[in-house]
Coordinates of C-alpha atoms in Angstrom, one line a residue:
Chain X
X1 CA -6.1 30.3 8.8
X2 CA -4.4 28.3 11.8
X3 CA -0.8 27.6 11.5
X4 CA 0.8 24.3 12.7
X5 CA 4.7 23.8 12.5
X6 CA 5.1 20.3 11.1
X7 CA 8.0 18.0 11.5
X8 CA 9.1 14.8 9.8
X9 CA 12.2 14.2 12.0
X10 CA 14.3 12.9 9.0
X11 CA 17.7 11.3 9.4
X12 CA 19.3 14.7 8.4
X13 CA 22.8 13.1 8.6
X14 CA 22.0 10.7 5.8
X15 CA 25.1 10.0 3.6
X16 CA 23.4 11.2 0.3
X17 CA 25.7 9.2 -1.8
X18 CA 23.7 6.2 -0.8
X19 CA 21.9 6.6 -4.1
X20 CA 25.1 5.2 -5.7
X21 CA 24.3 1.9 -4.1
X22 CA 20.6 1.5 -3.2
X23 CA 17.6 2.9 -5.0
X24 CA 15.6 4.2 -2.1
X25 CA 15.9 5.7 1.4
X26 CA 12.9 3.6 2.3
X27 CA 12.3 -0.1 3.1
X28 CA 15.6 -1.5 1.9
X29 CA 18.1 1.1 2.6
X30 CA 20.4 -0.8 5.4
X31 CA 20.1 0.6 8.7
X32 CA 23.7 0.7 9.1
X33 CA 23.1 4.2 7.5
X34 CA 21.8 5.1 10.9
X35 CA 24.0 6.3 13.5
X36 CA 22.5 6.3 16.9
X37 CA 24.8 8.8 18.4
X38 CA 23.9 11.2 15.5
X39 CA 20.3 10.1 16.0
X40 CA 20.4 11.1 19.7
X41 CA 21.3 14.6 18.8
X42 CA 18.7 14.8 16.0
X43 CA 15.8 13.8 18.1
X44 CA 16.5 16.3 20.7
X45 CA 17.3 19.0 18.3
X46 CA 14.0 18.2 16.6
X47 CA 12.1 18.4 19.9
X48 CA 13.7 21.7 20.7
X49 CA 12.7 23.0 17.1
X50 CA 9.0 22.2 17.7
X51 CA 9.0 23.4 21.3
X52 CA 10.5 26.9 19.9
X53 CA 7.7 26.9 17.2
X54 CA 5.2 26.5 20.1
X55 CA 6.7 29.2 22.1
X56 CA 6.8 31.5 19.2
X57 CA 2.9 31.3 18.5
X58 CA 2.1 28.8 16.1
X59 CA -1.3 27.4 16.9
X60 CA 0.1 24.0 17.1
X61 CA 2.9 21.5 16.2
X62 CA 2.6 18.4 14.1
X63 CA 4.3 15.1 13.8
X64 CA 3.3 11.9 12.1
X65 CA 4.5 8.2 11.7
X66 CA 6.6 6.6 9.2
X67 CA 8.5 3.2 9.4
X68 CA 11.9 1.9 8.3
X69 CA 13.4 4.9 6.3
X70 CA 15.6 7.9 6.6
X71 CA 12.7 10.1 5.6
X72 CA 11.0 10.2 9.0
X73 CA 12.2 8.8 12.3
X74 CA 9.0 8.5 14.2
X75 CA 7.8 4.9 14.0
X76 CA 5.9 5.7 17.3
X77 CA 4.8 9.4 17.2
X78 CA 3.2 8.9 20.6
X79 CA 6.7 8.7 22.1
X80 CA 7.5 12.2 20.7
X81 CA 3.9 13.5 21.6
X82 CA 4.7 12.4 25.1
X83 CA 8.1 14.2 25.1
X84 CA 6.3 17.4 23.8
X85 CA 3.3 17.2 25.9
X86 CA 4.6 19.0 29.1
X87 CA 6.6 21.7 27.6
X88 CA 4.2 23.0 25.0
X89 CA 0.9 24.9 25.3
X90 CA -0.5 24.6 21.8
X91 CA -2.1 21.9 20.0
X92 CA -0.3 18.6 19.3
X93 CA -1.4 17.3 16.0
X94 CA -0.4 13.7 15.4
X95 CA -1.0 13.5 11.7
X96 CA -1.4 10.5 11.9
X97 CA -1.3 7.0 13.1
X98 CA -1.5 4.6 10.3
X99 CA -4.7 2.4 11.3
X100 CA -4.4 -0.4 8.8
X101 CA -0.7 -1.3 9.7
X102 CA -1.6 -2.3 13.3
X103 CA -3.4 -5.7 14.1
X104 CA -4.8 -4.1 17.3
X105 CA -6.1 -0.6 16.5
X106 CA -7.0 -0.2 20.2
X107 CA -3.5 0.5 20.9
X108 CA -3.9 3.8 18.8
X109 CA -7.2 4.7 20.8
X110 CA -5.1 4.3 24.1
X111 CA -2.1 6.1 22.8
X112 CA -4.2 9.0 21.7
X113 CA -6.3 8.9 24.8
X114 CA -3.1 9.1 26.9
X115 CA -1.9 12.2 25.0
X116 CA -5.2 13.9 25.2
X117 CA -5.3 13.4 28.9
X118 CA -1.8 14.6 29.7
X119 CA -2.3 17.7 27.5
X120 CA -5.6 18.3 28.7
X121 CA -7.2 18.0 25.4
X122 CA -4.8 19.5 23.2
X123 CA -4.5 16.6 20.9
X124 CA -5.8 16.3 17.2
X125 CA -6.0 12.8 16.3
X126 CA -4.7 12.1 12.8
X127 CA -5.9 8.8 11.0
X128 CA -4.1 7.8 7.9
X129 CA -3.4 4.5 5.8
X130 CA 0.3 5.0 5.7
X131 CA 2.5 5.5 2.7
X132 CA 2.6 2.4 0.3
X133 CA 6.2 1.6 1.4
X134 CA 4.9 1.1 4.8
X135 CA 3.0 -1.9 3.6
X136 CA 6.3 -3.4 2.4
X137 CA 8.2 -2.4 5.7
X138 CA 5.4 -3.9 7.8
X139 CA 4.4 -6.4 5.5
X140 CA 0.9 -5.6 5.8
X141 CA -1.5 -6.6 2.9
X142 CA -2.1 -3.4 0.9
X143 CA -5.1 -4.9 -0.8
X144 CA -7.0 -4.7 2.6
X145 CA -5.8 -1.3 3.3
X146 CA -9.2 0.4 2.8
X147 CA -11.3 -2.2 4.6
X148 CA -9.1 -2.2 7.7
X149 CA -8.7 1.5 7.8
X150 CA -12.6 1.9 7.9
X151 CA -13.0 -0.9 10.5
X152 CA -10.3 0.4 12.7
X153 CA -11.7 3.9 12.6
X154 CA -15.2 2.8 13.5
X155 CA -13.5 0.5 16.4
X156 CA -11.4 3.5 17.9
X157 CA -14.4 6.1 17.7
X158 CA -16.5 3.5 19.3
X159 CA -14.0 2.8 22.0
X160 CA -13.8 6.5 22.6
X161 CA -17.5 7.3 22.9
X162 CA -19.3 4.1 24.3
X163 CA -19.1 2.8 27.7
X164 CA -17.2 -0.5 27.8
X165 CA -16.9 -3.3 27.9
X166 CA -18.4 -4.3 24.6
X167 CA -17.6 -6.8 22.1
X168 CA -16.3 -5.8 18.6
X169 CA -16.7 -7.9 15.5
X170 CA -15.8 -7.0 12.0
X171 CA -14.1 -8.8 9.2
X172 CA -10.6 -7.9 10.3
X173 CA -11.0 -7.5 14.1
X174 CA -12.6 -9.3 17.0
X175 CA -12.1 -8.2 20.4
X176 CA -14.2 -9.7 23.2
X177 CA -13.6 -6.9 25.7
X178 CA -13.3 -3.3 24.4
X179 CA -13.0 -1.0 27.3
X180 CA -10.5 1.5 26.7
X181 CA -8.7 3.3 29.8
X182 CA -8.0 6.1 29.7
X183 CA -11.0 7.5 28.0
X184 CA -10.4 10.7 25.9
X185 CA -10.0 14.2 27.7
X186 CA -11.9 15.9 24.8
X187 CA -15.7 14.9 24.6
X188 CA -17.0 13.1 22.7
X189 CA -13.5 12.5 21.3
X190 CA -10.5 14.5 19.9
X191 CA -10.8 16.2 16.7
X192 CA -10.0 13.8 13.8
X193 CA -8.0 14.9 10.8
X194 CA -7.5 12.9 7.8
X195 CA -4.1 13.5 5.9
X196 CA -3.9 12.0 2.6
X197 CA -2.0 12.2 -0.8
X198 CA -5.3 12.4 -2.6
X199 CA -7.0 8.9 -2.6
X200 CA -10.5 9.8 -3.8
X201 CA -11.9 7.1 -1.6
X202 CA -10.5 8.8 1.4
X203 CA -11.6 12.3 0.5
X204 CA -15.2 11.0 -0.1
X205 CA -15.2 9.2 3.2
X206 CA -13.8 12.2 5.1
X207 CA -16.3 14.6 3.7
X208 CA -19.3 12.6 4.4
X209 CA -22.0 14.4 6.5
X210 CA -21.5 11.8 9.5
X211 CA -17.8 12.6 9.6
X212 CA -17.0 16.1 8.3
X213 CA -13.4 15.2 9.3
X214 CA -10.7 17.9 8.3
X215 CA -9.0 16.7 5.3
X216 CA -5.2 17.3 5.0
X217 CA -3.5 17.4 1.5
X218 CA 0.0 16.3 2.0
X219 CA 2.9 17.6 -0.1
X220 CA 1.7 18.0 -3.7
X221 CA 1.6 20.4 -6.7
X222 CA -0.7 23.3 -5.9
X223 CA -2.9 22.3 -9.1
X224 CA -3.4 18.7 -7.5
X225 CA -4.2 20.4 -4.0
X226 CA -6.9 22.4 -5.6
X227 CA -8.5 19.6 -7.4
X228 CA -8.4 17.3 -4.2
X229 CA -9.7 20.2 -2.0
X230 CA -12.5 21.0 -4.5
X231 CA -13.4 17.4 -4.5
X232 CA -13.9 17.6 -0.8
X233 CA -16.1 20.6 -1.2
X234 CA -18.2 19.1 -4.0
X235 CA -18.6 15.9 -1.9
X236 CA -19.8 18.0 1.1
X237 CA -22.3 19.8 -1.2
X238 CA -23.6 16.4 -2.4
X239 CA -24.0 15.4 1.4
X240 CA -26.0 18.5 1.8
X241 CA -23.6 20.8 3.6
X242 CA -21.0 23.5 2.7
X243 CA -17.6 22.5 3.7
X244 CA -15.8 25.4 5.9
X245 CA -12.2 26.3 5.4
X246 CA -11.6 24.8 9.0
X247 CA -12.3 21.3 7.3
X248 CA -9.5 21.8 4.8
X249 CA -5.6 22.0 5.3
X250 CA -2.3 21.6 3.3
X251 CA 1.0 20.6 4.4
X252 CA 4.1 21.8 2.5
X253 CA 7.7 22.7 2.9
X254 CA 8.6 26.4 3.4
X255 CA 11.5 28.5 3.8
X256 CA 11.7 32.3 4.7
X257 CA 14.9 34.1 4.1
X258 CA 15.9 37.6 4.2
X259 CA 15.6 38.0 0.6
X260 CA 14.0 35.8 -2.3
X261 CA 17.6 35.1 -3.6
X262 CA 19.0 34.3 -0.1
X263 CA 16.2 32.1 0.6
X264 CA 16.5 30.2 -2.5
X265 CA 20.2 29.8 -2.2
X266 CA 20.2 28.8 1.5
X267 CA 17.3 26.2 0.9
X268 CA 18.4 24.8 -2.5
X269 CA 20.5 21.7 -1.5
X270 CA 18.3 20.8 1.4
X271 CA 14.9 21.0 -0.5
X272 CA 16.5 19.1 -3.5
X273 CA 17.8 16.6 -1.1
X274 CA 14.4 16.3 0.4
X275 CA 12.6 15.5 -2.9
X276 CA 15.3 13.6 -4.5
X277 CA 17.1 11.7 -1.8
X278 CA 14.7 11.3 1.3
X279 CA 11.5 10.8 -0.9
X280 CA 13.1 8.5 -3.3
X281 CA 11.0 5.6 -4.1
X282 CA 10.3 3.4 -7.0
X283 CA 6.7 3.5 -8.0
X284 CA 6.0 -0.2 -6.8
X285 CA 7.3 0.9 -3.3
X286 CA 5.0 3.8 -3.2
X287 CA 2.0 2.1 -4.7
X288 CA 1.9 -1.4 -3.9
X289 CA -0.8 -3.4 -5.6
X290 CA -4.1 -2.7 -3.9
X291 CA -3.0 0.2 -2.0
X292 CA -5.2 2.3 -4.3
X293 CA -8.4 1.0 -5.9
X294 CA -8.1 0.1 -9.6
X295 CA -9.8 3.4 -10.6
X296 CA -7.5 5.6 -8.4
X297 CA -4.4 3.7 -9.5
X298 CA -5.3 4.6 -13.1
X299 CA -5.8 8.3 -12.1
X300 CA -2.7 8.5 -10.4
X301 CA -0.7 6.9 -13.2
X302 CA -2.2 9.5 -15.4
X303 CA -1.4 12.3 -13.2
X304 CA 2.0 11.3 -12.7
X305 CA 2.8 10.8 -16.5
X306 CA 5.5 12.8 -17.7
X307 CA 6.6 14.1 -14.4
X308 CA 10.4 14.7 -14.1
X309 CA 12.1 12.2 -12.1
X310 CA 14.7 14.7 -10.5
X311 CA 13.3 18.0 -8.8
X312 CA 14.9 21.3 -8.7
X313 CA 14.3 24.0 -6.2
X314 CA 12.8 26.1 -9.2
X315 CA 10.6 23.1 -10.3
X316 CA 9.5 22.7 -6.8
X317 CA 8.8 26.3 -6.5
X318 CA 7.1 26.5 -9.6
X319 CA 4.7 23.6 -8.8
X320 CA 3.8 24.9 -5.5
X321 CA 5.5 22.1 -3.6
X322 CA 7.9 24.6 -2.0
X323 CA 7.2 28.0 -0.9
X324 CA 10.4 30.0 -0.6
X325 CA 11.4 33.6 -0.5
X326 CA 11.5 36.7 1.7
X327 CA 8.7 36.9 4.2
X328 CA 6.8 39.3 1.9
X329 CA 7.1 36.9 -0.9
X330 CA 6.0 33.9 1.3
X331 CA 3.1 36.0 2.7
X332 CA 1.8 36.9 -0.7
X333 CA 2.0 33.4 -1.8
X334 CA 0.2 32.0 1.2
X335 CA -2.4 34.6 1.0
X336 CA -3.1 33.8 -2.8
X337 CA -3.2 30.1 -1.9
X338 CA -5.5 30.7 1.1
X339 CA -7.9 32.4 -1.2
X340 CA -7.4 30.1 -4.2
X341 CA -7.7 26.8 -2.1
X342 CA -10.1 28.1 0.6
X343 CA -7.7 26.8 3.3
X344 CA -8.5 27.0 7.2
X345 CA -5.1 25.3 8.2
X346 CA -1.6 25.5 7.0
X347 CA 1.1 23.1 8.1
X348 CA 4.4 24.4 7.5
X349 CA 7.3 22.0 7.2
X350 CA 10.0 24.3 8.4
X351 CA 12.8 21.5 8.5
X352 CA 13.1 19.4 5.4
X353 CA 15.9 17.1 4.2
X354 CA 19.3 18.1 5.4
X355 CA 18.2 21.7 6.5
X356 CA 20.5 22.3 9.5
X357 CA 19.4 23.4 13.1
X358 CA 20.4 27.1 12.8
X359 CA 18.8 27.5 9.4
X360 CA 15.5 25.7 10.8
X361 CA 15.4 28.0 14.0
X362 CA 15.8 31.3 11.8
X363 CA 13.1 29.7 9.3
X364 CA 10.7 29.1 12.4
X365 CA 11.4 32.6 13.6
X366 CA 10.8 34.4 10.7
X367 CA 7.6 32.5 9.7
X368 CA 6.1 33.1 13.4
X369 CA 7.3 36.7 13.3
X370 CA 6.8 37.9 9.6
X371 CA 4.1 35.6 8.2
X372 CA 1.6 34.5 10.7
X373 CA 0.7 37.6 12.4
X374 CA 0.1 39.3 9.0
X375 CA -1.9 36.5 7.6
X376 CA -3.9 36.0 10.6
X377 CA -4.9 39.9 10.7
X378 CA -6.1 39.4 6.9
X379 CA -9.5 38.4 5.7
X380 CA -9.5 35.9 3.3
X381 CA -11.1 36.7 -0.1
X382 CA -14.7 35.4 0.5
X383 CA -15.6 35.5 -3.1
X384 CA -12.7 33.3 -4.0
X385 CA -13.7 30.9 -1.5
X386 CA -17.3 30.5 -3.3
X387 CA -15.8 30.0 -6.7
X388 CA -16.9 26.4 -6.5
Chain E
X1 CA -17.4 -15.2 -27.6
X2 CA -14.0 -14.4 -29.4
X3 CA -12.2 -17.7 -30.6
X4 CA -8.8 -17.8 -28.9
X5 CA -7.6 -19.7 -32.0
X6 CA -8.7 -22.7 -34.2
X7 CA -7.9 -25.1 -31.5
X8 CA -9.7 -23.4 -28.7
X9 CA -12.7 -21.6 -27.6
X10 CA -13.2 -18.8 -25.1
X11 CA -16.5 -18.8 -23.1
X12 CA -18.1 -17.0 -20.2
X13 CA -19.8 -19.0 -17.5
X14 CA -21.4 -17.8 -14.1
X15 CA -20.4 -20.1 -11.2
X16 CA -21.2 -19.0 -7.5
X17 CA -22.4 -15.7 -8.8
X18 CA -19.1 -14.9 -10.7
X19 CA -18.7 -14.5 -14.4
X20 CA -15.5 -16.4 -15.3
X21 CA -13.8 -16.6 -18.5
X22 CA -12.6 -19.9 -19.8
X23 CA -10.3 -21.2 -22.5
X24 CA -11.0 -24.7 -23.5
X25 CA -9.3 -26.9 -26.3
X26 CA -8.4 -30.4 -27.2
X27 CA -10.0 -33.5 -26.3
X28 CA -9.2 -36.7 -23.9
X29 CA -9.4 -36.6 -20.1
X30 CA -10.2 -33.3 -18.4
X31 CA -7.0 -31.3 -17.4
X32 CA -7.9 -28.2 -15.6
X33 CA -4.9 -25.7 -15.6
X34 CA -5.1 -23.1 -12.9
X35 CA -2.8 -20.1 -13.9
X36 CA -0.5 -18.1 -11.6
X37 CA -0.3 -14.5 -11.0
X38 CA -1.4 -13.4 -14.5
X39 CA -4.3 -14.9 -16.6
X40 CA -3.5 -15.8 -20.2
X41 CA -4.5 -13.5 -22.7
X42 CA -4.7 -16.4 -25.2
X43 CA -4.3 -20.0 -26.1
X44 CA -0.6 -20.8 -25.4
X45 CA 1.8 -23.4 -27.2
X46 CA 1.9 -25.5 -24.1
X47 CA -1.8 -25.8 -24.0
X48 CA -1.9 -26.8 -27.6
X49 CA 0.6 -29.6 -26.8
X50 CA -1.5 -30.7 -23.8
X51 CA -4.6 -30.5 -25.9
X52 CA -3.4 -33.3 -28.2
X53 CA -4.1 -35.8 -25.5
X54 CA -6.3 -33.9 -23.0
X55 CA -9.5 -31.7 -22.7
X56 CA -7.7 -28.6 -21.5
X57 CA -9.7 -26.1 -19.3
X58 CA -8.1 -22.9 -18.6
X59 CA -10.2 -20.4 -16.6
X60 CA -9.2 -17.0 -15.7
X61 CA -9.5 -17.2 -11.8
X62 CA -12.1 -14.9 -10.2
X63 CA -10.6 -11.5 -9.9
X64 CA -8.1 -12.1 -12.6
X65 CA -7.8 -11.4 -16.2
X66 CA -11.3 -11.4 -18.0
X67 CA -13.2 -12.7 -15.0
X68 CA -15.1 -10.7 -12.7
X69 CA -14.1 -9.9 -9.1
X70 CA -16.6 -11.3 -6.5
X71 CA -17.0 -9.8 -3.2
X72 CA -16.2 -13.1 -1.2
X73 CA -12.7 -13.5 -2.6
X74 CA -10.1 -13.0 0.1
X75 CA -7.9 -16.0 0.4
X76 CA -6.5 -19.0 -1.7
X77 CA -9.0 -21.1 0.2
X78 CA -11.9 -19.3 -1.4
X79 CA -10.4 -20.0 -4.8
X80 CA -10.1 -23.7 -3.8
X81 CA -13.7 -23.9 -2.9
X82 CA -14.7 -22.0 -5.9
X83 CA -13.0 -24.7 -7.9
X84 CA -14.9 -27.5 -6.3
X85 CA -18.0 -25.7 -7.5
X86 CA -16.4 -25.1 -10.8
X87 CA -15.6 -28.8 -11.4
X88 CA -19.3 -29.7 -10.6
X89 CA -20.7 -27.0 -12.8
X90 CA -18.7 -28.3 -15.7
X91 CA -19.6 -31.8 -14.7
X92 CA -16.0 -33.1 -14.8
X93 CA -14.7 -36.4 -13.4
X94 CA -11.4 -37.9 -13.0
X95 CA -9.8 -34.5 -13.5
X96 CA -6.1 -33.8 -13.7
X97 CA -5.6 -30.6 -12.1
X98 CA -2.3 -28.6 -12.8
X99 CA -1.6 -25.3 -11.4
X100 CA 1.1 -22.8 -11.7
X101 CA 2.4 -20.5 -9.0
X102 CA -0.5 -19.5 -6.8
X103 CA -2.6 -21.7 -9.0
X104 CA -0.6 -24.6 -7.8
X105 CA -1.3 -23.5 -4.2
X106 CA -5.1 -23.4 -5.2
X107 CA -4.8 -27.0 -6.5
X108 CA -3.2 -28.2 -3.3
X109 CA -6.0 -26.5 -1.1
X110 CA -8.5 -27.9 -3.6
X111 CA -7.2 -31.5 -3.2
X112 CA -6.8 -31.4 0.5
X113 CA -10.4 -30.5 0.7
X114 CA -12.0 -32.9 -1.8
X115 CA -10.4 -35.6 -4.1
X116 CA -13.4 -37.0 -5.1
X117 CA -13.4 -36.0 -8.8
X118 CA -9.6 -35.6 -9.0
X119 CA -7.3 -38.0 -10.8
X120 CA -3.7 -36.3 -10.4
X121 CA -2.3 -33.2 -9.6
X122 CA 0.7 -31.4 -11.2
X123 CA 2.3 -28.6 -9.3
X124 CA 4.3 -26.1 -11.4
X125 CA 6.8 -23.9 -9.6
X126 CA 3.9 -23.8 -7.1
X127 CA 3.3 -21.3 -4.2
X128 CA 2.0 -22.5 -0.7
X129 CA 5.0 -23.5 1.4
X130 CA 7.4 -21.0 2.8
X131 CA 10.6 -20.4 0.9
X132 CA 13.8 -21.6 2.2
X133 CA 15.7 -19.1 0.2
X134 CA 13.9 -15.8 -0.8
X135 CA 13.5 -15.3 -4.5
X136 CA 12.9 -12.0 -6.4
X137 CA 10.2 -9.9 -4.6
X138 CA 7.7 -9.4 -7.5
X139 CA 5.6 -7.0 -5.4
X140 CA 8.6 -4.7 -5.4
X141 CA 9.0 -5.2 -9.2
X142 CA 7.5 -3.2 -12.3
X143 CA 5.6 -5.5 -14.8
X144 CA 9.0 -5.4 -17.0
X145 CA 11.2 -6.4 -14.0
X146 CA 8.8 -9.2 -13.4
X147 CA 9.0 -10.5 -16.8
X148 CA 12.6 -10.2 -16.7
X149 CA 13.0 -12.2 -13.5
X150 CA 10.3 -14.7 -14.7
X151 CA 11.9 -16.2 -17.8
X152 CA 15.3 -17.4 -18.4
X153 CA 14.9 -16.1 -22.1
X154 CA 12.5 -13.2 -22.1
X155 CA 12.0 -14.0 -26.0
X156 CA 10.1 -17.2 -24.9
X157 CA 7.5 -15.0 -22.9
X158 CA 4.1 -14.1 -24.2
X159 CA 4.1 -10.7 -26.0
X160 CA 3.0 -7.9 -23.6
X161 CA 0.2 -7.1 -25.7
X162 CA -2.8 -4.7 -24.8
X163 CA -4.9 -7.3 -23.2
X164 CA -2.2 -8.2 -20.8
X165 CA -1.4 -4.7 -20.1
X166 CA -5.1 -4.0 -19.3
X167 CA -5.3 -7.0 -16.9
X168 CA -1.7 -6.2 -15.2
X169 CA -3.1 -3.8 -12.3
X170 CA -6.1 -6.2 -11.7
X171 CA -4.0 -9.4 -11.6
X172 CA -1.5 -7.7 -9.4
X173 CA -3.9 -6.4 -7.0
X174 CA -5.6 -9.8 -6.5
X175 CA -2.3 -11.4 -6.3
X176 CA -1.5 -9.2 -3.3
X177 CA -4.8 -9.8 -1.7
X178 CA -4.3 -13.5 -1.6
X179 CA -0.5 -13.8 -1.0
X180 CA 1.1 -10.8 0.3
X181 CA 1.2 -12.1 4.0
X182 CA 2.2 -14.6 4.6
X183 CA 4.2 -14.1 1.6
X184 CA 2.8 -16.7 -1.0
X185 CA 2.3 -19.4 1.7
X186 CA -0.1 -20.7 4.2
X187 CA 1.8 -21.8 7.4
X188 CA -0.9 -24.3 8.0
X189 CA -0.5 -26.1 4.9
X190 CA 3.0 -28.0 5.5
X191 CA 1.4 -29.7 8.6
X192 CA -1.3 -31.6 6.3
X193 CA 0.2 -31.9 3.0
X194 CA 1.1 -35.5 4.1
X195 CA -2.5 -36.4 4.0
X196 CA -2.8 -35.6 0.4
X197 CA -3.9 -39.1 -1.1
X198 CA -3.3 -38.3 -4.9
X199 CA -0.7 -39.0 -7.4
X200 CA 1.3 -35.7 -7.6
X201 CA 3.9 -34.5 -10.2
X202 CA 6.0 -31.6 -9.1
X203 CA 7.5 -29.5 -12.0
X204 CA 10.0 -26.7 -11.7
X205 CA 12.2 -24.8 -14.0
X206 CA 15.6 -25.1 -13.1
X207 CA 16.2 -21.3 -13.5
X208 CA 13.3 -20.1 -11.4
X209 CA 14.3 -16.8 -9.9
X210 CA 11.1 -16.2 -7.8
X211 CA 10.5 -19.6 -6.2
X212 CA 14.0 -21.1 -6.1
X213 CA 14.1 -24.7 -7.6
X214 CA 14.8 -26.0 -4.0
X215 CA 11.0 -25.6 -3.3
X216 CA 10.4 -28.5 -5.6
X217 CA 12.3 -30.9 -3.0
X218 CA 10.1 -29.2 -0.1
X219 CA 6.9 -30.2 -2.1
X220 CA 8.0 -33.6 -3.0
X221 CA 9.3 -34.4 0.6
X222 CA 5.9 -33.2 2.1
X223 CA 3.6 -35.0 -0.3
X224 CA 4.1 -38.7 -0.1
X225 CA 5.0 -40.4 -3.3
X226 CA 5.4 -37.4 -5.4
X227 CA 7.3 -37.3 -8.6
X228 CA 9.7 -34.6 -9.5
X229 CA 10.3 -33.3 -12.9
X230 CA 13.1 -30.5 -13.2
X231 CA 12.9 -28.8 -16.6
X232 CA 16.3 -27.5 -17.7
X233 CA 16.8 -24.0 -19.2
X234 CA 13.6 -22.6 -18.0
X235 CA 12.7 -20.0 -15.3
X236 CA 9.3 -19.5 -13.3
X237 CA 7.3 -20.7 -16.4
X238 CA 8.7 -24.1 -17.5
X239 CA 5.4 -24.7 -19.3
X240 CA 5.8 -21.5 -21.5
X241 CA 9.5 -21.8 -21.8
X242 CA 9.8 -25.5 -22.7
X243 CA 6.1 -26.5 -23.7
X244 CA 7.0 -29.7 -25.4
X245 CA 9.4 -31.0 -22.5
X246 CA 6.4 -29.8 -20.0
X247 CA 3.7 -31.7 -21.9
X248 CA 5.7 -34.6 -22.5
X249 CA 6.4 -35.0 -18.8
X250 CA 3.0 -34.4 -17.9
X251 CA 1.8 -37.2 -20.4
X252 CA 4.3 -39.6 -19.2
X253 CA 3.4 -39.0 -15.5
X254 CA -0.3 -39.5 -16.3
X255 CA 0.4 -42.6 -18.2
X256 CA 1.7 -43.9 -15.1
X257 CA -1.1 -43.1 -13.0
X258 CA -4.0 -45.7 -13.2
X259 CA -7.5 -43.9 -13.5

């Protein structure tokens, strides 16, 4: 299994009492809650944390894109990737750029090519549709999200692989001269990963034989992760091939402490802030109309029915949305998940919510020293991988 | 097909390759009513009021309610072209076209394209022009919140029965597809509204929280000779909240229009 230290770069100094006046940390929370002096410190702190993870032997570091919220301060992840490029050695996974949001997807082809060139081919290129809230923040029509995602992907891959200039025409995009400079360093193009919250259409698309893209399930209960990764494997079988663990990944928050009890106590307020304050959104914000197909929307509504509104550290640990404990406990949990889920990639979110710098650095250290080497040395249970 | 009530029938027709569901009742000159973001599950009191004097035809738009969703439906303009085909298929002449919300926007786009079979236009709390003051963002609202924002008195709203609930996600998806961005308007429309050569009545609920009532003035100013009827004690659906006042206002206006 490969290990990537993932970061959301939240506005960790958020005044959590905002919920007394506003219903979400997304879209409509006034940006007067953001203090640029604190923001300056946070950005640099977070870059230090990712560089530290790279130094300690993670296979890579991961970042992503979010807009107009306190949850993630990377509207342009290429800026952070650029800042990280020169002082890291491992993979830089940008997971990912939200294709449907931009009116010219070629800016993403260019940005990724630049990172790939500067790093000499250390880029993993993530393509996403963006969280529903971003369709509010950018006023992009969610009902065209799937169409634009497919077209933008095809355009970017063609721009990376075909000699320009050529004329691109599709329903949503028309570019007379597509001729991307620089071309990507990796040939034919950087590996493409598809992070998603579990949209059926996205999983089926990623697993198709002509793509075989690595599918990354983001923060979800383990039972749901299992269901979505199984769906990918089933789709691969239907397409006439067997999906490998390298094609599957999962991102979730992790905290490694000295003991189970101390880990839980140290992480409690921060993971609860993550789940209840930073991720606070009403359904219409998360799933604007058309963002999911009618069939998926129905499935999601059924899956979410009856779920508690407020999470606790214990409810999150129980559902597997938070892996927390001593190094031995975290190792055992992850080994179990590796076998159960058939995972080849694990993305550990080692800073979450309000978790401060020193605790984050200890978390990175313990994960790198007491979890990764032991799991790398272990052979996944092949039998379990073949249960499907 | 299932009868909507003793006074109206619901039938299905295939036009431009789409199966559309149509409520129809009454007799007299044809009045085509184009619904807003939600298709009507059943015959409404305002339709019954209008049906005393008109042949009232209320289709579920393609992509809404009981009608099928065609692959070509991307814009309000697509619906305007569809209704040209609809008027032809129903062999309607001298039609009064009334439209509420996005249906009003469709009616305007239709009238700008082809007025040959049209007699008059009735725009009810209509979309199509940019808002000078933002109303409630319905895309950020739950179905319950939309209902609460749409009616001055929620007790006057159609009951949220199973049919309405079943169509909610479908109607919301298509409304977003047609009107998310720019939000409920076409920036090109205002430039050409003055070319509209059709008697027009602009009806607005004085308590509309979604498209605030000053929109009525914007439409009236843009469309030469348009008359305005502000219905008191009504929100975004004045035809539903005040069916008699609405039908009387429409009737008086049409009486003043020479056919």
